[in-house]
Amino acid sequence: MQQVTERTLEQDHYLLYIYTPFCGTCALARTMLDKIESVHGESIFYEMNASLNPEFMQENKIESVPCLLIKDGNEIKEKVYAFKSIPNIYSYLLEYEPALFVEK
């Protein structure tokens, strides 16, 4: 997972995993995202520590962590708070990252 930067946040498309370091549910969600990246052999998600970015949290009305914020077409399309399972996360990837599923 890549650390988010100001430059990243200016892009019109990204998948941002928002967490806090001592959150057990966040650790479980991170495990799911790490497994997905491992299967694809590439970085798919950016990460942000919510504790270090309170302005971003307020501006984007992030209600809780963990959160997978999906920005596409320069607007926030989804804020996923319930990670549930790896197949659940894949349902979002199919919609917002279809290139991951094209044979190379």
CSV table of N, CA and C in Angstrom, one decimal:
chain,number,residue,atom,x,y,z
A,1,MET,N,0.8,-1.2,0.0
A,1,MET,CA,0.0,0.0,0.0
A,1,MET,C,0.9,1.2,0.0
A,2,GLN,N,0.5,2.2,-0.8
A,2,GLN,CA,1.3,3.4,-0.9
A,2,GLN,C,0.7,4.5,0.1
A,3,GLN,N,1.6,5.2,0.7
A,3,GLN,CA,1.3,6.4,1.6
A,3,GLN,C,0.7,7.5,0.7
A,4,VAL,N,-0.4,8.0,1.1
A,4,VAL,CA,-1.1,9.1,0.4
A,4,VAL,C,-0.3,10.4,0.5
A,5,THR,N,-0.3,11.2,-0.6
A,5,THR,CA,0.4,12.5,-0.6
A,5,THR,C,-0.6,13.5,-1.0
A,6,GLU,N,-0.2,14.8,-0.9
A,6,GLU,CA,-1.1,15.9,-1.3
A,6,GLU,C,-1.3,15.7,-2.8
A,7,ARG,N,-0.3,15.3,-3.6
A,7,ARG,CA,-0.4,15.2,-5.0
A,7,ARG,C,-1.4,14.1,-5.3
A,8,THR,N,-1.4,13.0,-4.6
A,8,THR,CA,-2.4,11.9,-4.8
A,8,THR,C,-3.8,12.4,-4.6
A,9,LEU,N,-4.0,13.2,-3.6
A,9,LEU,CA,-5.4,13.7,-3.3
A,9,LEU,C,-5.9,14.7,-4.3
A,10,GLU,N,-5.0,15.2,-5.1
A,10,GLU,CA,-5.4,16.1,-6.2
A,10,GLU,C,-5.8,15.3,-7.5
A,11,GLN,N,-5.5,14.0,-7.5
A,11,GLN,CA,-5.8,13.2,-8.7
A,11,GLN,C,-7.4,13.0,-8.7
A,12,ASP,N,-7.9,12.7,-9.9
A,12,ASP,CA,-9.3,12.6,-10.1
A,12,ASP,C,-9.8,11.1,-9.8
A,13,HIS,N,-8.8,10.2,-9.5
A,13,HIS,CA,-9.2,8.8,-9.3
A,13,HIS,C,-8.3,8.2,-8.3
A,14,TYR,N,-8.8,7.6,-7.2
A,14,TYR,CA,-8.0,6.8,-6.3
A,14,TYR,C,-8.8,6.1,-5.3
A,15,LEU,N,-8.2,5.0,-4.7
A,15,LEU,CA,-8.9,4.2,-3.7
A,15,LEU,C,-8.0,4.5,-2.4
A,16,LEU,N,-8.6,5.1,-1.4
A,16,LEU,CA,-7.9,5.5,-0.2
A,16,LEU,C,-8.4,4.8,1.0
A,17,TYR,N,-7.5,4.0,1.6
A,17,TYR,CA,-7.8,3.3,2.9
A,17,TYR,C,-7.5,4.2,4.0
A,18,ILE,N,-8.5,4.5,4.8
A,18,ILE,CA,-8.3,5.4,6.0
A,18,ILE,C,-8.4,4.6,7.3
A,19,TYR,N,-7.5,4.8,8.2
A,19,TYR,CA,-7.4,3.9,9.4
A,19,TYR,C,-6.8,4.7,10.5
A,20,THR,N,-6.8,4.1,11.7
A,20,THR,CA,-6.1,4.6,12.8
A,20,THR,C,-5.2,3.4,13.3
A,21,PRO,N,-4.0,3.7,13.8
A,21,PRO,CA,-3.1,2.7,14.2
A,21,PRO,C,-3.5,1.6,15.2
A,22,PHE,N,-4.3,2.0,16.2
A,22,PHE,CA,-4.7,1.1,17.2
A,22,PHE,C,-6.1,0.5,17.1
A,23,CYS,N,-6.6,0.6,15.9
A,23,CYS,CA,-8.0,0.1,15.6
A,23,CYS,C,-7.9,-1.4,15.2
A,24,GLY,N,-8.5,-2.3,15.9
A,24,GLY,CA,-8.4,-3.7,15.6
A,24,GLY,C,-9.2,-4.0,14.3
A,25,THR,N,-10.3,-3.4,14.1
A,25,THR,CA,-11.1,-3.6,12.8
A,25,THR,C,-10.3,-3.0,11.6
A,26,CYS,N,-9.5,-2.0,11.8
A,26,CYS,CA,-8.7,-1.4,10.8
A,26,CYS,C,-7.6,-2.4,10.4
A,27,ALA,N,-7.0,-3.1,11.4
A,27,ALA,CA,-6.0,-4.1,11.1
A,27,ALA,C,-6.6,-5.2,10.3
A,28,LEU,N,-7.8,-5.7,10.6
A,28,LEU,CA,-8.4,-6.7,9.8
A,28,LEU,C,-8.7,-6.3,8.4
A,29,ALA,N,-9.2,-5.1,8.2
A,29,ALA,CA,-9.5,-4.5,6.9
A,29,ALA,C,-8.2,-4.4,6.1
A,30,ARG,N,-7.1,-4.0,6.7
A,30,ARG,CA,-5.8,-3.8,6.1
A,30,ARG,C,-5.3,-5.2,5.6
A,31,THR,N,-5.5,-6.2,6.4
A,31,THR,CA,-5.2,-7.6,5.9
A,31,THR,C,-5.9,-8.0,4.6
A,32,MET,N,-7.2,-7.7,4.6
A,32,MET,CA,-7.9,-7.9,3.3
A,32,MET,C,-7.3,-7.2,2.1
A,33,LEU,N,-7.1,-5.9,2.3
A,33,LEU,CA,-6.5,-5.1,1.2
A,33,LEU,C,-5.1,-5.6,0.8
A,34,ASP,N,-4.3,-5.9,1.8
A,34,ASP,CA,-3.0,-6.5,1.5
A,34,ASP,C,-3.0,-7.7,0.7
A,35,LYS,N,-4.0,-8.6,1.0
A,35,LYS,CA,-4.2,-9.9,0.3
A,35,LYS,C,-4.6,-9.6,-1.2
A,36,ILE,N,-5.4,-8.6,-1.3
A,36,ILE,CA,-5.9,-8.3,-2.7
A,36,ILE,C,-4.7,-7.8,-3.5
A,37,GLU,N,-3.9,-6.9,-2.9
A,37,GLU,CA,-2.7,-6.4,-3.6
A,37,GLU,C,-1.7,-7.5,-3.9
A,38,SER,N,-1.6,-8.4,-3.0
A,38,SER,CA,-0.6,-9.5,-3.2
A,38,SER,C,-1.1,-10.4,-4.3
A,39,VAL,N,-2.3,-10.6,-4.5
A,39,VAL,CA,-2.8,-11.5,-5.6
A,39,VAL,C,-2.6,-10.8,-6.9
A,40,HIS,N,-2.7,-9.4,-6.9
A,40,HIS,CA,-2.6,-8.7,-8.2
A,40,HIS,C,-1.1,-8.3,-8.4
A,41,GLY,N,-0.3,-8.4,-7.4
A,41,GLY,CA,1.1,-8.1,-7.6
A,41,GLY,C,1.4,-6.6,-7.8
A,42,GLU,N,0.5,-5.7,-7.3
A,42,GLU,CA,0.7,-4.3,-7.5
A,42,GLU,C,0.0,-3.5,-6.4
A,43,SER,N,0.4,-2.3,-6.2
A,43,SER,CA,-0.3,-1.4,-5.2
A,43,SER,C,-1.5,-0.9,-5.9
A,44,ILE,N,-2.6,-1.1,-5.2
A,44,ILE,CA,-3.9,-0.6,-5.7
A,44,ILE,C,-4.5,0.5,-4.8
A,45,PHE,N,-4.2,0.4,-3.5
A,45,PHE,CA,-4.8,1.3,-2.5
A,45,PHE,C,-3.7,2.3,-2.0
A,46,TYR,N,-4.2,3.5,-1.7
A,46,TYR,CA,-3.4,4.4,-0.9
A,46,TYR,C,-3.8,4.3,0.5
A,47,GLU,N,-3.0,4.7,1.5
A,47,GLU,CA,-3.4,4.7,2.9
A,47,GLU,C,-3.2,6.0,3.5
A,48,MET,N,-4.0,6.3,4.5
A,48,MET,CA,-4.0,7.6,5.3
A,48,MET,C,-4.3,7.3,6.7
A,49,ASN,N,-3.5,7.8,7.6
A,49,ASN,CA,-3.7,7.7,9.1
A,49,ASN,C,-4.7,8.8,9.4
A,50,ALA,N,-5.9,8.5,9.8
A,50,ALA,CA,-6.9,9.5,10.1
A,50,ALA,C,-6.5,10.4,11.3
A,51,SER,N,-5.7,9.9,12.2
A,51,SER,CA,-5.3,10.7,13.3
A,51,SER,C,-4.4,11.9,12.9
A,52,LEU,N,-3.7,11.7,11.8
A,52,LEU,CA,-2.7,12.7,11.4
A,52,LEU,C,-3.4,13.7,10.3
A,53,ASN,N,-4.6,13.5,10.0
A,53,ASN,CA,-5.3,14.2,8.9
A,53,ASN,C,-6.7,14.7,9.3
A,54,PRO,N,-6.9,15.4,10.5
A,54,PRO,CA,-8.2,15.7,10.9
A,54,PRO,C,-9.0,16.7,9.9
A,55,GLU,N,-8.2,17.5,9.2
A,55,GLU,CA,-8.9,18.4,8.3
A,55,GLU,C,-9.5,17.6,7.2
A,56,PHE,N,-8.8,16.7,6.6
A,56,PHE,CA,-9.3,15.8,5.6
A,56,PHE,C,-10.5,15.1,6.0
A,57,MET,N,-10.5,14.6,7.3
A,57,MET,CA,-11.6,13.8,7.8
A,57,MET,C,-12.9,14.7,7.9
A,58,GLN,N,-12.7,15.9,8.3
A,58,GLN,CA,-13.8,16.8,8.4
A,58,GLN,C,-14.3,17.2,7.1
A,59,GLU,N,-13.4,17.6,6.2
A,59,GLU,CA,-13.8,18.1,4.9
A,59,GLU,C,-14.6,17.1,4.1
A,60,ASN,N,-14.2,15.8,4.2
A,60,ASN,CA,-14.8,14.7,3.5
A,60,ASN,C,-15.8,13.9,4.3
A,61,LYS,N,-16.2,14.4,5.5
A,61,LYS,CA,-17.2,13.9,6.3
A,61,LYS,C,-17.0,12.4,6.5
A,62,ILE,N,-15.8,12.0,6.8
A,62,ILE,CA,-15.5,10.6,7.1
A,62,ILE,C,-16.1,10.3,8.5
A,63,GLU,N,-17.0,9.3,8.6
A,63,GLU,CA,-17.7,9.1,9.8
A,63,GLU,C,-17.0,8.1,10.8
A,64,SER,N,-16.2,7.2,10.3
A,64,SER,CA,-15.5,6.2,11.1
A,64,SER,C,-14.4,5.6,10.3
A,65,VAL,N,-13.6,4.8,11.1
A,65,VAL,CA,-12.6,4.0,10.4
A,65,VAL,C,-12.8,2.6,10.8
A,66,PRO,N,-12.4,1.6,10.0
A,66,PRO,CA,-11.8,1.8,8.7
A,66,PRO,C,-12.7,2.4,7.6
A,67,CYS,N,-12.2,3.1,6.6
A,67,CYS,CA,-13.0,3.6,5.5
A,67,CYS,C,-12.2,3.4,4.3
A,68,LEU,N,-12.9,2.9,3.2
A,68,LEU,CA,-12.3,2.9,1.9
A,68,LEU,C,-13.0,4.0,1.1
A,69,LEU,N,-12.3,5.1,0.9
A,69,LEU,CA,-12.9,6.2,0.1
A,69,LEU,C,-12.5,6.0,-1.3
A,70,ILE,N,-13.6,6.0,-2.2
A,70,ILE,CA,-13.4,5.8,-3.6
A,70,ILE,C,-13.7,7.1,-4.3
A,71,LYS,N,-12.7,7.7,-5.0
A,71,LYS,CA,-12.8,8.9,-5.7
A,71,LYS,C,-12.7,8.5,-7.2
A,72,ASP,N,-13.6,8.9,-8.0
A,72,ASP,CA,-13.6,8.6,-9.4
A,72,ASP,C,-14.3,9.8,-10.2
A,73,GLY,N,-13.6,10.2,-11.3
A,73,GLY,CA,-14.2,11.3,-12.0
A,73,GLY,C,-14.2,12.6,-11.2
A,74,ASN,N,-13.2,12.7,-10.4
A,74,ASN,CA,-13.0,13.9,-9.5
A,74,ASN,C,-14.1,14.1,-8.5
A,75,GLU,N,-14.9,13.1,-8.1
A,75,GLU,CA,-15.8,13.2,-7.1
A,75,GLU,C,-15.8,11.9,-6.2
A,76,ILE,N,-16.2,12.0,-5.0
A,76,ILE,CA,-16.2,10.9,-4.1
A,76,ILE,C,-17.5,10.1,-4.5
A,77,LYS,N,-17.2,8.8,-4.9
A,77,LYS,CA,-18.3,7.9,-5.3
A,77,LYS,C,-18.8,7.1,-4.1
A,78,GLU,N,-17.9,6.6,-3.3
A,78,GLU,CA,-18.3,5.7,-2.2
A,78,GLU,C,-17.4,5.9,-1.0
A,79,LYS,N,-18.0,5.7,0.2
A,79,LYS,CA,-17.3,5.6,1.4
A,79,LYS,C,-17.7,4.3,2.0
A,80,VAL,N,-16.8,3.3,1.9
A,80,VAL,CA,-17.1,1.9,2.4
A,80,VAL,C,-16.6,1.8,3.8
A,81,TYR,N,-17.5,1.6,4.8
A,81,TYR,CA,-17.2,1.4,6.2
A,81,TYR,C,-17.2,-0.1,6.6
A,82,ALA,N,-18.0,-0.8,5.9
A,82,ALA,CA,-18.2,-2.3,6.3
A,82,ALA,C,-17.4,-3.1,5.2
A,83,PHE,N,-16.2,-3.5,5.6
A,83,PHE,CA,-15.4,-4.3,4.6
A,83,PHE,C,-15.9,-5.7,4.4
A,84,LYS,N,-16.6,-6.3,5.4
A,84,LYS,CA,-17.2,-7.6,5.4
A,84,LYS,C,-16.3,-8.7,4.9
A,85,SER,N,-15.8,-8.7,3.7
A,85,SER,CA,-15.0,-9.8,3.2
A,85,SER,C,-14.3,-9.4,2.0
A,86,ILE,N,-13.3,-10.2,1.6
A,86,ILE,CA,-12.5,-9.9,0.4
A,86,ILE,C,-13.4,-9.8,-0.9
A,87,PRO,N,-14.4,-10.8,-1.0
A,87,PRO,CA,-15.3,-10.7,-2.2
A,87,PRO,C,-16.1,-9.4,-2.2
A,88,ASN,N,-16.5,-8.9,-1.0
A,88,ASN,CA,-17.2,-7.6,-0.9
A,88,ASN,C,-16.3,-6.5,-1.5
A,89,ILE,N,-15.0,-6.4,-1.1
A,89,ILE,CA,-14.1,-5.4,-1.6
A,89,ILE,C,-14.0,-5.6,-3.1
A,90,TYR,N,-13.9,-6.8,-3.6
A,90,TYR,CA,-13.8,-7.1,-5.0
A,90,TYR,C,-15.0,-6.5,-5.8
A,91,SER,N,-16.1,-6.5,-5.2
A,91,SER,CA,-17.3,-5.9,-5.9
A,91,SER,C,-17.1,-4.4,-6.2
A,92,TYR,N,-16.4,-3.7,-5.3
A,92,TYR,CA,-16.1,-2.3,-5.6
A,92,TYR,C,-15.0,-2.2,-6.6
A,93,LEU,N,-14.0,-3.1,-6.6
A,93,LEU,CA,-12.9,-3.1,-7.6
A,93,LEU,C,-13.4,-3.3,-9.0
A,94,LEU,N,-14.3,-4.3,-9.1
A,94,LEU,CA,-14.9,-4.6,-10.4
A,94,LEU,C,-15.6,-3.3,-11.0
A,95,GLU,N,-16.2,-2.5,-10.2
A,95,GLU,CA,-16.8,-1.3,-10.7
A,95,GLU,C,-15.9,-0.2,-10.9
A,96,TYR,N,-14.9,0.1,-10.0
A,96,TYR,CA,-14.0,1.2,-10.1
A,96,TYR,C,-12.6,1.0,-10.6
A,97,GLU,N,-12.2,-0.3,-10.6
A,97,GLU,CA,-10.9,-0.6,-11.2
A,97,GLU,C,-11.0,-1.8,-12.1
A,98,PRO,N,-11.8,-1.7,-13.2
A,98,PRO,CA,-12.0,-2.8,-14.1
A,98,PRO,C,-10.7,-3.3,-14.8
A,99,ALA,N,-9.7,-2.4,-14.9
A,99,ALA,CA,-8.5,-2.8,-15.6
A,99,ALA,C,-7.8,-3.9,-14.8
A,100,LEU,N,-8.0,-4.1,-13.5
A,100,LEU,CA,-7.4,-5.2,-12.8
A,100,LEU,C,-7.9,-6.6,-13.3
A,101,PHE,N,-9.0,-6.6,-14.0
A,101,PHE,CA,-9.5,-7.9,-14.4
A,101,PHE,C,-9.4,-8.2,-15.9
A,102,VAL,N,-8.6,-7.4,-16.5
A,102,VAL,CA,-8.4,-7.6,-18.0
A,102,VAL,C,-7.1,-8.4,-18.1
A,103,GLU,N,-7.1,-9.4,-18.9
A,103,GLU,CA,-5.9,-10.2,-19.1
A,103,GLU,C,-4.9,-9.4,-19.8
A,104,LYS,N,-3.6,-9.5,-19.4
A,104,LYS,CA,-2.5,-8.8,-20.0
A,104,LYS,C,-1.8,-9.6,-21.0
